[in-house]
Amino acid sequence: MCKSCGKVVEKCVEALLPVRTAKGVAGMETRKKVERLFKYYPEAKQNLEILKFQIGSYAGADEDEVIESLTYTVPEGERVSNSNISDKSSRIALIYKDIADHESQEQLQDMLKRYYLQKNELDVFEYSIKLLEPRLSRIITDIVINKMTWMEVSEKYYVSVNTVAEWRKKAIRQLTKMLESSLLFNRVV
């Protein structure tokens, strides 16, 4: 019997397992994100800048995409049997313009959404690194943001490469714990 609830021990433990498992899964996903950012931070920053450039220079939907969209669009409204070619041409032009505007707006919104989600993730990650204990923060900043090798960090701080590895593991644990509860970092798209 469980001392706290009086249930049979097996049933009491089973009731607690889903909570532990769910928290563990969220923790593993956060840890994987942190490790991914440790490894690919420079590429993530570079991709963010490329996406920013693409948004700034976005010229609208590609003509081929609009034509493809028109090909699979079913006409709406009344169907009038009229052989007046100029009416058909102007109607097609208006439909093309509407679809082109819609496609352009969707593509731009998608790029903006990706940009802000990636930027937010990187901003939260960078800020969290600053919140680590001062020595650990400097070391992780050197490794992740300043792109220093472990050997360079070990020489700079007069420690072994194994110590740098231990500091990195400690930082990953602390960052994971910090970021597990962050709604901004763990946003599901």
Coordinates of N, CA, C and O in Angstrom, one line a residue:
M1 N 0.8 -1.2 0.0 CA 0.0 0.0 0.0 C 0.9 1.3 0.0 O 1.9 1.3 0.7
C2 N 0.4 2.3 -0.7 CA 1.1 3.5 -0.8 C 0.8 4.3 0.5 O -0.3 4.4 0.9
K3 N 1.8 4.9 1.1 CA 1.6 5.6 2.4 C 0.9 6.9 2.2 O 0.1 7.3 3.0
S4 N 1.1 7.5 1.0 CA 0.4 8.8 0.8 C -1.0 8.8 0.3 O -1.8 9.6 0.7
C5 N -1.4 7.8 -0.5 CA -2.8 7.7 -1.0 C -3.5 6.5 -0.6 O -4.7 6.4 -0.8
G6 N -2.9 5.5 0.0 CA -3.5 4.3 0.4 C -3.8 3.3 -0.7 O -4.5 2.3 -0.5
K7 N -3.4 3.6 -1.9 CA -3.7 2.7 -3.1 C -2.6 1.6 -3.1 O -1.6 1.7 -2.5
V8 N -2.9 0.6 -3.9 CA -2.0 -0.5 -4.1 C -0.8 0.2 -4.8 O -1.0 1.0 -5.7
V9 N 0.4 -0.1 -4.5 CA 1.6 0.6 -4.9 C 1.7 0.6 -6.5 O 2.0 1.6 -7.0
E10 N 1.4 -0.5 -7.1 CA 1.6 -0.6 -8.6 C 0.6 0.4 -9.2 O 1.0 1.1 -10.2
K11 N -0.6 0.6 -8.7 CA -1.5 1.5 -9.3 C -1.1 2.9 -9.1 O -1.3 3.8 -9.9
C12 N -0.6 3.2 -7.9 CA -0.1 4.6 -7.6 C 1.1 5.0 -8.5 O 1.1 6.1 -9.0
V13 N 2.0 4.1 -8.7 CA 3.2 4.3 -9.5 C 2.7 4.5 -11.0 O 3.2 5.4 -11.6
E14 N 1.8 3.7 -11.5 CA 1.3 3.9 -12.8 C 0.7 5.3 -13.0 O 0.8 5.8 -14.1
A15 N 0.0 5.8 -12.0 CA -0.6 7.1 -12.1 C 0.4 8.2 -12.3 O 0.1 9.2 -12.9
L16 N 1.6 8.0 -11.7 CA 2.6 9.0 -11.7 C 3.4 8.9 -13.0 O 4.0 9.9 -13.4
L17 N 3.6 7.8 -13.6 CA 4.4 7.6 -14.8 C 4.1 8.5 -16.0 O 5.0 9.1 -16.5
P18 N 2.8 8.6 -16.4 CA 2.6 9.5 -17.5 C 3.1 10.9 -17.3 O 3.6 11.5 -18.2
V19 N 2.9 11.5 -16.1 CA 3.4 12.8 -15.9 C 4.9 12.9 -16.0 O 5.4 13.8 -16.7
R20 N 5.6 11.9 -15.4 CA 7.1 11.9 -15.5 C 7.5 11.7 -17.0 O 8.4 12.4 -17.5
T21 N 6.8 10.8 -17.7 CA 7.2 10.6 -19.1 C 6.9 11.8 -19.9 O 7.8 12.2 -20.7
A22 N 5.8 12.5 -19.8 CA 5.5 13.7 -20.6 C 6.5 14.7 -20.3 O 7.0 15.4 -21.2
K23 N 6.9 15.0 -19.0 CA 7.9 16.0 -18.7 C 9.2 15.6 -19.3 O 10.0 16.4 -19.8
G24 N 9.6 14.3 -19.2 CA 10.8 13.8 -19.8 C 10.9 14.0 -21.3 O 11.9 14.4 -21.8
V25 N 9.8 13.8 -22.0 CA 9.8 14.0 -23.4 C 10.0 15.4 -23.8 O 10.8 15.8 -24.7
A26 N 9.3 16.3 -23.1 CA 9.5 17.7 -23.4 C 10.9 18.2 -23.1 O 11.5 18.9 -23.8
G27 N 11.5 17.6 -22.0 CA 12.9 17.9 -21.7 C 13.9 17.4 -22.7 O 14.8 18.1 -23.0
M28 N 13.6 16.2 -23.3 CA 14.5 15.7 -24.3 C 14.4 16.6 -25.6 O 15.4 16.8 -26.2
E29 N 13.2 17.0 -25.9 CA 13.1 17.8 -27.1 C 13.8 19.2 -26.9 O 14.4 19.7 -27.8
T30 N 13.7 19.8 -25.7 CA 14.4 21.0 -25.4 C 15.9 20.8 -25.5 O 16.6 21.6 -26.0
R31 N 16.3 19.7 -24.9 CA 17.7 19.4 -24.9 C 18.3 19.2 -26.3 O 19.3 19.7 -26.7
K32 N 17.5 18.6 -27.2 CA 17.9 18.4 -28.6 C 18.0 19.7 -29.3 O 18.9 20.0 -30.1
K33 N 17.0 20.6 -29.0 CA 17.0 22.0 -29.6 C 18.3 22.7 -29.1 O 19.0 23.4 -29.9
V34 N 18.6 22.6 -27.8 CA 19.8 23.3 -27.3 C 21.0 22.8 -28.0 O 21.9 23.5 -28.4
E35 N 21.2 21.4 -28.1 CA 22.3 20.8 -28.7 C 22.4 21.2 -30.2 O 23.5 21.4 -30.7
R36 N 21.3 21.2 -30.8 CA 21.2 21.6 -32.3 C 21.7 23.1 -32.4 O 22.5 23.4 -33.3
L37 N 21.3 24.0 -31.5 CA 21.7 25.3 -31.6 C 23.2 25.5 -31.3 O 23.9 26.3 -31.9
F38 N 23.7 24.7 -30.3 CA 25.2 24.7 -30.0 C 25.9 24.3 -31.3 O 27.0 25.0 -31.6
K39 N 25.4 23.3 -32.0 CA 26.2 22.8 -33.2 C 26.0 23.7 -34.4 O 26.9 24.0 -35.2
Y40 N 24.8 24.2 -34.6 CA 24.5 24.9 -35.9 C 24.2 26.4 -35.7 O 23.5 27.0 -36.6
Y41 N 24.6 27.0 -34.6 CA 24.3 28.4 -34.4 C 24.7 29.3 -35.5 O 23.9 30.1 -36.0
P42 N 26.0 29.2 -36.0 CA 26.4 30.1 -37.1 C 25.6 30.0 -38.3 O 25.2 31.0 -39.0
E43 N 25.2 28.7 -38.7 CA 24.4 28.5 -39.9 C 23.0 29.0 -39.6 O 22.4 29.6 -40.6
A44 N 22.5 28.9 -38.4 CA 21.1 29.4 -38.1 C 21.1 31.0 -38.3 O 20.2 31.5 -38.8
K45 N 22.2 31.6 -37.8 CA 22.2 33.1 -37.9 C 22.3 33.5 -39.4 O 21.7 34.4 -39.8
Q46 N 23.1 32.7 -40.1 CA 23.3 33.0 -41.6 C 22.0 32.8 -42.3 O 21.6 33.6 -43.1
N47 N 21.3 31.7 -42.0 CA 20.0 31.5 -42.6 C 19.0 32.6 -42.3 O 18.1 32.9 -43.1
L48 N 19.0 33.1 -41.1 CA 18.1 34.1 -40.7 C 18.4 35.4 -41.5 O 17.5 36.1 -41.9
E49 N 19.7 35.7 -41.7 CA 20.0 36.9 -42.5 C 19.6 36.7 -44.0 O 19.1 37.7 -44.6
I50 N 19.7 35.5 -44.5 CA 19.3 35.2 -45.9 C 17.8 35.4 -46.0 O 17.3 36.0 -46.9
L51 N 17.1 34.9 -45.0 CA 15.6 35.0 -45.0 C 15.2 36.5 -44.9 O 14.3 36.9 -45.6
K52 N 15.9 37.2 -44.1 CA 15.6 38.7 -43.9 C 15.8 39.4 -45.3 O 15.0 40.2 -45.7
F53 N 16.9 39.0 -46.0 CA 17.2 39.6 -47.3 C 16.1 39.2 -48.3 O 15.6 40.1 -49.1
Q54 N 15.6 38.0 -48.3 CA 14.6 37.5 -49.2 C 13.3 38.3 -48.9 O 12.6 38.6 -49.9
I55 N 13.0 38.5 -47.7 CA 11.8 39.3 -47.3 C 11.9 40.7 -47.9 O 10.9 41.2 -48.5
G56 N 13.0 41.3 -47.7 CA 13.2 42.7 -48.1 C 13.2 42.8 -49.6 O 12.8 43.9 -50.1
S57 N 13.6 41.8 -50.3 CA 13.7 41.9 -51.8 C 12.6 41.1 -52.5 O 12.7 40.9 -53.7
Y58 N 11.6 40.7 -51.7 CA 10.5 39.9 -52.3 C 9.7 40.7 -53.3 O 9.2 41.8 -53.1
A59 N 9.6 40.1 -54.5 CA 8.9 40.8 -55.6 C 7.5 40.2 -55.9 O 6.9 40.7 -56.8
G60 N 7.1 39.2 -55.3 CA 5.8 38.7 -55.5 C 5.9 37.3 -56.0 O 6.9 36.7 -56.2
A61 N 4.7 36.7 -56.2 CA 4.6 35.3 -56.7 C 5.1 35.2 -58.1 O 5.0 36.0 -58.9
D62 N 5.8 34.0 -58.3 CA 6.3 33.7 -59.7 C 5.1 33.4 -60.6 O 4.1 32.9 -60.2
E63 N 5.3 33.9 -61.8 CA 4.2 33.7 -62.8 C 3.8 32.3 -63.0 O 2.6 32.0 -63.2
D64 N 4.8 31.4 -63.0 CA 4.5 29.9 -63.2 C 3.6 29.4 -62.1 O 2.7 28.6 -62.3
E65 N 3.9 29.9 -60.9 CA 3.1 29.4 -59.7 C 1.6 29.9 -59.9 O 0.7 29.2 -59.6
V66 N 1.4 31.1 -60.3 CA 0.1 31.7 -60.5 C -0.6 30.9 -61.6 O -1.8 30.5 -61.5
I67 N 0.0 30.7 -62.7 CA -0.6 29.9 -63.8 C -0.9 28.5 -63.4 O -2.0 28.0 -63.7
E68 N -0.1 27.9 -62.6 CA -0.4 26.5 -62.0 C -1.6 26.6 -61.1 O -2.5 25.8 -61.2
S69 N -1.7 27.6 -60.3 CA -2.8 27.8 -59.4 C -4.1 28.0 -60.2 O -5.2 27.5 -59.9
L70 N -4.0 28.8 -61.3 CA -5.2 29.0 -62.2 C -5.6 27.7 -62.9 O -6.8 27.5 -63.1
T71 N -4.7 26.9 -63.2 CA -5.0 25.7 -63.9 C -5.9 24.8 -63.1 O -6.8 24.1 -63.6
Y72 N -5.7 24.8 -61.8 CA -6.4 23.9 -60.9 C -7.6 24.6 -60.2 O -8.2 24.0 -59.3
T73 N -7.9 25.8 -60.6 CA -8.9 26.6 -59.9 C -10.2 26.4 -60.7 O -10.3 26.4 -61.9
V74 N -11.3 26.1 -59.9 CA -12.6 26.0 -60.5 C -13.3 27.3 -60.5 O -13.3 28.0 -59.5
P75 N -13.8 27.8 -61.7 CA -14.4 29.1 -61.7 C -15.6 29.2 -60.8 O -16.3 28.2 -60.7
E76 N -15.7 30.3 -60.2 CA -16.9 30.6 -59.3 C -17.8 31.5 -59.9 O -17.4 32.3 -60.8
G77 N -19.1 31.5 -59.5 CA -20.0 32.5 -60.0 C -20.8 31.9 -61.2 O -20.7 30.7 -61.5
E78 N -21.6 32.8 -61.8 CA -22.4 32.3 -62.9 C -21.6 32.0 -64.1 O -20.6 32.7 -64.4
R79 N -22.0 31.0 -64.9 CA -21.3 30.7 -66.1 C -22.2 31.2 -67.2 O -23.4 30.8 -67.4
V80 N -21.7 32.2 -68.0 CA -22.5 32.8 -69.0 C -21.8 32.4 -70.3 O -20.6 32.5 -70.5
S81 N -22.7 31.9 -71.2 CA -22.2 31.5 -72.5 C -22.1 32.7 -73.4 O -23.2 33.1 -74.0
N82 N -21.0 33.3 -73.6 CA -20.8 34.5 -74.3 C -19.5 34.4 -75.1 O -18.5 34.0 -74.5
S83 N -19.5 34.7 -76.3 CA -18.3 34.5 -77.1 C -17.5 35.8 -77.2 O -16.6 35.9 -78.1
N84 N -17.9 36.8 -76.5 CA -17.1 38.1 -76.5 C -15.7 37.9 -76.0 O -15.6 37.7 -74.8
I85 N -14.7 37.9 -76.8 CA -13.4 37.5 -76.4 C -12.8 38.6 -75.5 O -12.1 38.3 -74.5
S86 N -13.1 39.8 -75.7 CA -12.5 40.9 -74.8 C -13.0 40.7 -73.4 O -12.3 41.0 -72.4
D87 N -14.3 40.3 -73.2 CA -14.8 40.1 -71.8 C -14.0 38.9 -71.1 O -13.7 39.0 -70.0
K88 N -13.8 37.9 -71.9 CA -13.1 36.7 -71.3 C -11.7 37.1 -71.0 O -11.1 36.8 -69.9
S89 N -11.0 37.9 -71.8 CA -9.6 38.3 -71.6 C -9.5 39.2 -70.4 O -8.7 39.0 -69.5
S90 N -10.5 40.1 -70.2 CA -10.4 41.0 -69.0 C -10.7 40.2 -67.8 O -10.1 40.5 -66.7
R91 N -11.7 39.3 -67.9 CA -12.0 38.5 -66.7 C -10.8 37.6 -66.3 O -10.5 37.5 -65.1
I92 N -10.1 37.0 -67.3 CA -8.9 36.2 -67.0 C -7.8 37.0 -66.4 O -7.2 36.6 -65.4
A93 N -7.7 38.2 -66.9 CA -6.6 39.1 -66.4 C -7.0 39.5 -64.9 O -6.0 39.5 -64.1
L94 N -8.2 39.8 -64.6 CA -8.6 40.1 -63.2 C -8.4 38.9 -62.3 O -7.9 39.0 -61.2
I95 N -8.8 37.7 -62.8 CA -8.6 36.5 -62.0 C -7.1 36.3 -61.7 O -6.7 36.0 -60.6
Y96 N -6.3 36.5 -62.8 CA -4.9 36.3 -62.7 C -4.3 37.3 -61.6 O -3.5 36.9 -60.8
K97 N -4.7 38.5 -61.7 CA -4.2 39.5 -60.7 C -4.6 39.2 -59.3 O -3.8 39.2 -58.4
D98 N -5.9 38.8 -59.1 CA -6.3 38.4 -57.8 C -5.5 37.2 -57.2 O -5.1 37.2 -56.1
I99 N -5.3 36.2 -58.1 CA -4.6 35.0 -57.6 C -3.1 35.4 -57.4 O -2.5 34.9 -56.4
A100 N -2.6 36.2 -58.2 CA -1.2 36.6 -58.1 C -1.0 37.3 -56.7 O 0.0 37.1 -56.0
D101 N -1.9 38.2 -56.5 CA -1.9 39.0 -55.2 C -2.0 38.1 -54.0 O -1.3 38.2 -53.0
H102 N -2.9 37.1 -54.1 CA -3.2 36.2 -53.0 C -1.9 35.3 -52.8 O -1.5 35.1 -51.6
E103 N -1.4 34.7 -53.9 CA -0.2 33.9 -53.8 C 1.0 34.7 -53.2 O 1.7 34.2 -52.3
S104 N 1.2 35.9 -53.6 CA 2.2 36.8 -53.1 C 2.1 37.0 -51.6 O 3.0 36.9 -50.8
Q105 N 0.9 37.3 -51.2 CA 0.6 37.6 -49.8 C 0.9 36.3 -48.9 O 1.5 36.4 -47.9
E106 N 0.4 35.2 -49.4 CA 0.7 33.9 -48.7 C 2.1 33.6 -48.5 O 2.6 33.3 -47.5
Q107 N 2.9 33.8 -49.6 CA 4.3 33.5 -49.6 C 5.0 34.5 -48.6 O 5.9 34.1 -47.9
L108 N 4.7 35.7 -48.7 CA 5.3 36.7 -47.8 C 5.0 36.4 -46.4 O 5.8 36.5 -45.5
Q109 N 3.7 36.1 -46.1 CA 3.3 35.8 -44.7 C 4.1 34.5 -44.2 O 4.5 34.5 -43.0
D110 N 4.3 33.6 -45.1 CA 5.0 32.4 -44.7 C 6.5 32.7 -44.3 O 7.0 32.2 -43.3
M111 N 7.1 33.5 -45.2 CA 8.5 33.9 -44.9 C 8.6 34.7 -43.6 O 9.5 34.5 -42.8
L112 N 7.6 35.6 -43.4 CA 7.6 36.4 -42.2 C 7.5 35.6 -40.9 O 8.1 35.8 -39.9
K113 N 6.6 34.6 -41.0 CA 6.3 33.7 -39.9 C 7.6 32.9 -39.6 O 8.0 32.8 -38.4
R114 N 8.2 32.3 -40.6 CA 9.5 31.6 -40.4 C 10.6 32.5 -39.8 O 11.3 32.1 -38.9
Y115 N 10.7 33.7 -40.3 CA 11.7 34.6 -39.9 C 11.5 34.9 -38.4 O 12.4 34.8 -37.6
Y116 N 10.3 35.3 -38.0 CA 10.1 35.7 -36.6 C 10.2 34.5 -35.6 O 10.7 34.6 -34.5
L117 N 9.8 33.3 -36.1 CA 10.0 32.1 -35.2 C 11.5 31.8 -35.0 O 11.9 31.5 -33.9
Q118 N 12.2 31.8 -36.1 CA 13.7 31.6 -36.0 C 14.4 32.7 -35.2 O 15.3 32.4 -34.4
K119 N 14.0 33.9 -35.5 CA 14.7 35.0 -34.8 C 14.4 34.9 -33.3 O 15.3 35.1 -32.4
N120 N 13.1 34.6 -32.9 CA 12.8 34.5 -31.5 C 13.5 33.4 -30.9 O 14.0 33.5 -29.7
E121 N 13.7 32.2 -31.5 CA 14.4 31.1 -31.0 C 15.8 31.5 -30.7 O 16.4 31.2 -29.6
L122 N 16.5 32.1 -31.6 CA 17.9 32.6 -31.5 C 18.0 33.6 -30.4 O 18.9 33.6 -29.6
D123 N 17.1 34.6 -30.3 CA 17.1 35.6 -29.3 C 17.0 35.0 -27.9 O 17.7 35.4 -27.0
V124 N 16.1 34.1 -27.7 CA 15.9 33.5 -26.4 C 17.1 32.7 -26.1 O 17.6 32.7 -24.9
F125 N 17.7 32.0 -27.0 CA 18.9 31.1 -26.8 C 20.0 32.0 -26.4 O 20.7 31.8 -25.4
E126 N 20.3 33.1 -27.1 CA 21.4 34.1 -26.8 C 21.2 34.7 -25.4 O 22.1 34.8 -24.6
Y127 N 20.0 35.1 -25.1 CA 19.7 35.7 -23.8 C 19.9 34.7 -22.7 O 20.5 35.0 -21.6
S128 N 19.5 33.4 -22.9 CA 19.7 32.4 -21.9 C 21.1 32.1 -21.6 O 21.5 31.8 -20.5
I129 N 22.0 32.2 -22.7 CA 23.4 32.0 -22.5 C 23.9 33.1 -21.5 O 24.8 32.8 -20.7
K130 N 23.4 34.3 -21.7 CA 23.9 35.4 -20.8 C 23.5 35.2 -19.4 O 24.1 35.8 -18.5
L131 N 22.4 34.4 -19.2 CA 21.9 34.2 -17.8 C 22.7 33.1 -17.1 O 22.5 32.9 -15.9
L132 N 23.5 32.4 -17.8 CA 24.3 31.4 -17.1 C 25.3 32.0 -16.1 O 25.5 33.3 -16.2
E133 N 25.9 31.3 -15.2 CA 26.9 31.9 -14.3 C 28.0 32.5 -15.2 O 28.3 32.0 -16.3
P134 N 28.6 33.6 -14.8 CA 29.4 34.5 -15.6 C 30.5 33.7 -16.3 O 30.7 33.9 -17.6
R135 N 31.3 32.8 -15.7 CA 32.4 32.1 -16.3 C 31.8 31.2 -17.4 O 32.3 31.2 -18.5
L136 N 30.8 30.5 -17.1 CA 30.2 29.6 -18.0 C 29.6 30.3 -19.2 O 29.7 29.9 -20.4
S137 N 29.0 31.5 -19.0 CA 28.4 32.3 -20.0 C 29.5 32.8 -21.0 O 29.3 32.7 -22.2
R138 N 30.7 33.2 -20.5 CA 31.8 33.6 -21.3 C 32.3 32.5 -22.2 O 32.6 32.6 -23.4
I139 N 32.4 31.3 -21.6 CA 33.0 30.1 -22.3 C 32.0 29.7 -23.4 O 32.4 29.5 -24.5
I140 N 30.7 29.6 -23.1 CA 29.8 29.2 -24.1 C 29.6 30.2 -25.2 O 29.5 29.9 -26.3
T141 N 29.7 31.5 -24.8 CA 29.7 32.5 -25.8 C 30.9 32.4 -26.8 O 30.7 32.5 -28.0
D142 N 32.0 32.0 -26.2 CA 33.2 31.8 -27.1 C 33.0 30.6 -28.0 O 33.3 30.7 -29.2
I143 N 32.4 29.5 -27.4 CA 32.3 28.3 -28.2 C 31.2 28.5 -29.3 O 31.4 28.2 -30.5
V144 N 30.0 28.9 -28.9 CA 28.9 28.9 -29.8 C 28.8 30.2 -30.6 O 28.7 30.1 -31.9
I145 N 28.9 31.4 -30.0 CA 28.7 32.6 -30.8 C 30.0 33.1 -31.5 O 30.0 33.5 -32.6
N146 N 31.1 33.0 -30.8 CA 32.4 33.4 -31.4 C 33.1 32.3 -32.2 O 34.2 32.6 -32.7
K147 N 32.5 31.2 -32.2 CA 33.0 30.0 -33.1 C 34.4 29.6 -32.7 O 35.2 29.2 -33.6
M148 N 34.8 29.7 -31.5 CA 36.1 29.2 -31.1 C 36.1 27.7 -30.9 O 35.1 27.1 -30.5
T149 N 37.2 27.0 -31.2 CA 37.3 25.6 -31.1 C 37.5 25.3 -29.6 O 37.9 26.2 -28.8
W150 N 37.3 24.1 -29.2 CA 37.5 23.7 -27.8 C 39.0 23.9 -27.4 O 39.3 24.3 -26.3
M151 N 39.9 23.6 -28.3 CA 41.3 23.8 -28.1 C 41.6 25.3 -27.8 O 42.3 25.7 -26.9
E152 N 41.1 26.2 -28.6 CA 41.2 27.6 -28.4 C 40.7 28.1 -27.1 O 41.3 28.9 -26.4
V153 N 39.5 27.5 -26.7 CA 38.9 27.9 -25.4 C 39.8 27.4 -24.3 O 40.0 28.1 -23.3
S154 N 40.3 26.1 -24.4 CA 41.1 25.6 -23.3 C 42.4 26.4 -23.2 O 42.8 26.6 -22.0
E155 N 43.0 26.9 -24.2 CA 44.2 27.7 -24.1 C 43.8 29.1 -23.5 O 44.6 29.6 -22.7
K156 N 42.7 29.7 -23.9 CA 42.3 31.0 -23.4 C 42.1 30.9 -21.9 O 42.4 31.9 -21.2
Y157 N 41.4 29.9 -21.4 CA 41.1 29.8 -20.0 C 42.0 28.9 -19.2 O 41.8 28.7 -18.0
Y158 N 43.1 28.4 -19.8 CA 44.1 27.6 -19.2 C 43.5 26.4 -18.5 O 43.8 26.1 -17.3
V159 N 42.7 25.7 -19.2 CA 42.1 24.4 -18.7 C 42.3 23.3 -19.8 O 42.6 23.6 -21.0
S160 N 42.0 22.1 -19.5 CA 42.1 21.0 -20.4 C 40.9 21.0 -21.3 O 39.8 21.6 -21.0
V161 N 41.0 20.3 -22.4 CA 39.9 20.2 -23.4 C 38.7 19.4 -22.7 O 37.6 19.7 -22.9
N162 N 39.1 18.4 -21.8 CA 38.1 17.7 -21.1 C 37.3 18.6 -20.2 O 36.1 18.4 -20.0
T163 N 37.9 19.6 -19.6 CA 37.2 20.6 -18.7 C 36.3 21.4 -19.6 O 35.1 21.6 -19.2
V164 N 36.7 21.8 -20.8 CA 35.8 22.5 -21.7 C 34.6 21.6 -22.0 O 33.5 22.1 -22.0
A165 N 34.8 20.4 -22.3 CA 33.7 19.4 -22.6 C 32.8 19.3 -21.4 O 31.5 19.3 -21.6
E166 N 33.3 19.3 -20.2 CA 32.4 19.2 -19.0 C 31.6 20.5 -18.8 O 30.5 20.5 -18.5
W167 N 32.3 21.7 -19.1 CA 31.6 23.0 -19.0 C 30.5 23.0 -20.0 O 29.4 23.5 -19.8
R168 N 30.7 22.5 -21.2 CA 29.7 22.5 -22.3 C 28.5 21.6 -21.8 O 27.4 22.0 -22.0
K169 N 28.8 20.4 -21.3 CA 27.7 19.6 -20.8 C 26.9 20.3 -19.7 O 25.6 20.2 -19.7
K170 N 27.6 20.9 -18.8 CA 26.9 21.7 -17.7 C 26.0 22.8 -18.3 O 24.9 23.0 -17.8
A171 N 26.6 23.5 -19.3 CA 25.8 24.6 -19.9 C 24.5 24.0 -20.6 O 23.5 24.6 -20.5
I172 N 24.7 22.9 -21.3 CA 23.5 22.3 -21.9 C 22.5 21.9 -20.9 O 21.3 22.2 -21.1
R173 N 22.9 21.3 -19.8 CA 21.9 20.9 -18.8 C 21.2 22.2 -18.2 O 20.0 22.2 -18.1
Q174 N 22.0 23.2 -17.9 CA 21.4 24.4 -17.4 C 20.5 25.1 -18.4 O 19.4 25.6 -18.0
L175 N 20.9 25.2 -19.6 CA 20.1 25.9 -20.6 C 18.8 25.1 -20.9 O 17.7 25.7 -21.1
T176 N 18.9 23.8 -20.9 CA 17.7 22.9 -21.1 C 16.7 23.2 -20.0 O 15.6 23.3 -20.2
K177 N 17.2 23.2 -18.7 CA 16.4 23.4 -17.6 C 15.7 24.8 -17.7 O 14.5 25.0 -17.4
M178 N 16.5 25.8 -18.1 CA 16.0 27.2 -18.2 C 14.9 27.3 -19.3 O 13.9 28.0 -19.1
L179 N 15.2 26.6 -20.4 CA 14.3 26.8 -21.6 C 13.1 25.8 -21.6 O 12.3 26.0 -22.4
E180 N 13.1 24.8 -20.8 CA 12.0 23.9 -20.8 C 10.7 24.6 -20.6 O 9.7 24.2 -21.2
S181 N 10.6 25.5 -19.7 CA 9.4 26.2 -19.4 C 9.1 27.4 -20.3 O 8.1 28.0 -20.2
S182 N 10.1 27.7 -21.2 CA 9.9 28.9 -22.0 C 8.9 28.7 -23.1 O 9.1 27.9 -24.0
L183 N 7.8 29.5 -23.0 CA 6.8 29.4 -24.1 C 7.3 29.9 -25.4 O 7.0 29.4 -26.5
L184 N 8.2 30.9 -25.4 CA 8.8 31.4 -26.6 C 9.7 30.5 -27.3 O 9.8 30.4 -28.5
F185 N 10.4 29.7 -26.5 CA 11.4 28.8 -27.1 C 10.8 27.5 -27.6 O 11.2 26.9 -28.6
N186 N 9.8 27.0 -26.8 CA 9.2 25.7 -27.2 C 7.9 25.9 -27.9 O 7.0 25.0 -27.8
R187 N 7.7 26.9 -28.7 CA 6.5 27.2 -29.4 C 6.3 26.1 -30.5 O 7.3 25.8 -31.2
V188 N 5.1 25.5 -30.5 CA 4.8 24.5 -31.6 C 4.2 25.2 -32.7 O 3.2 26.0 -32.6
V189 N 4.7 25.0 -33.9 CA 4.2 25.6 -35.1 C 3.1 24.8 -35.7 O 3.1 23.6 -35.8

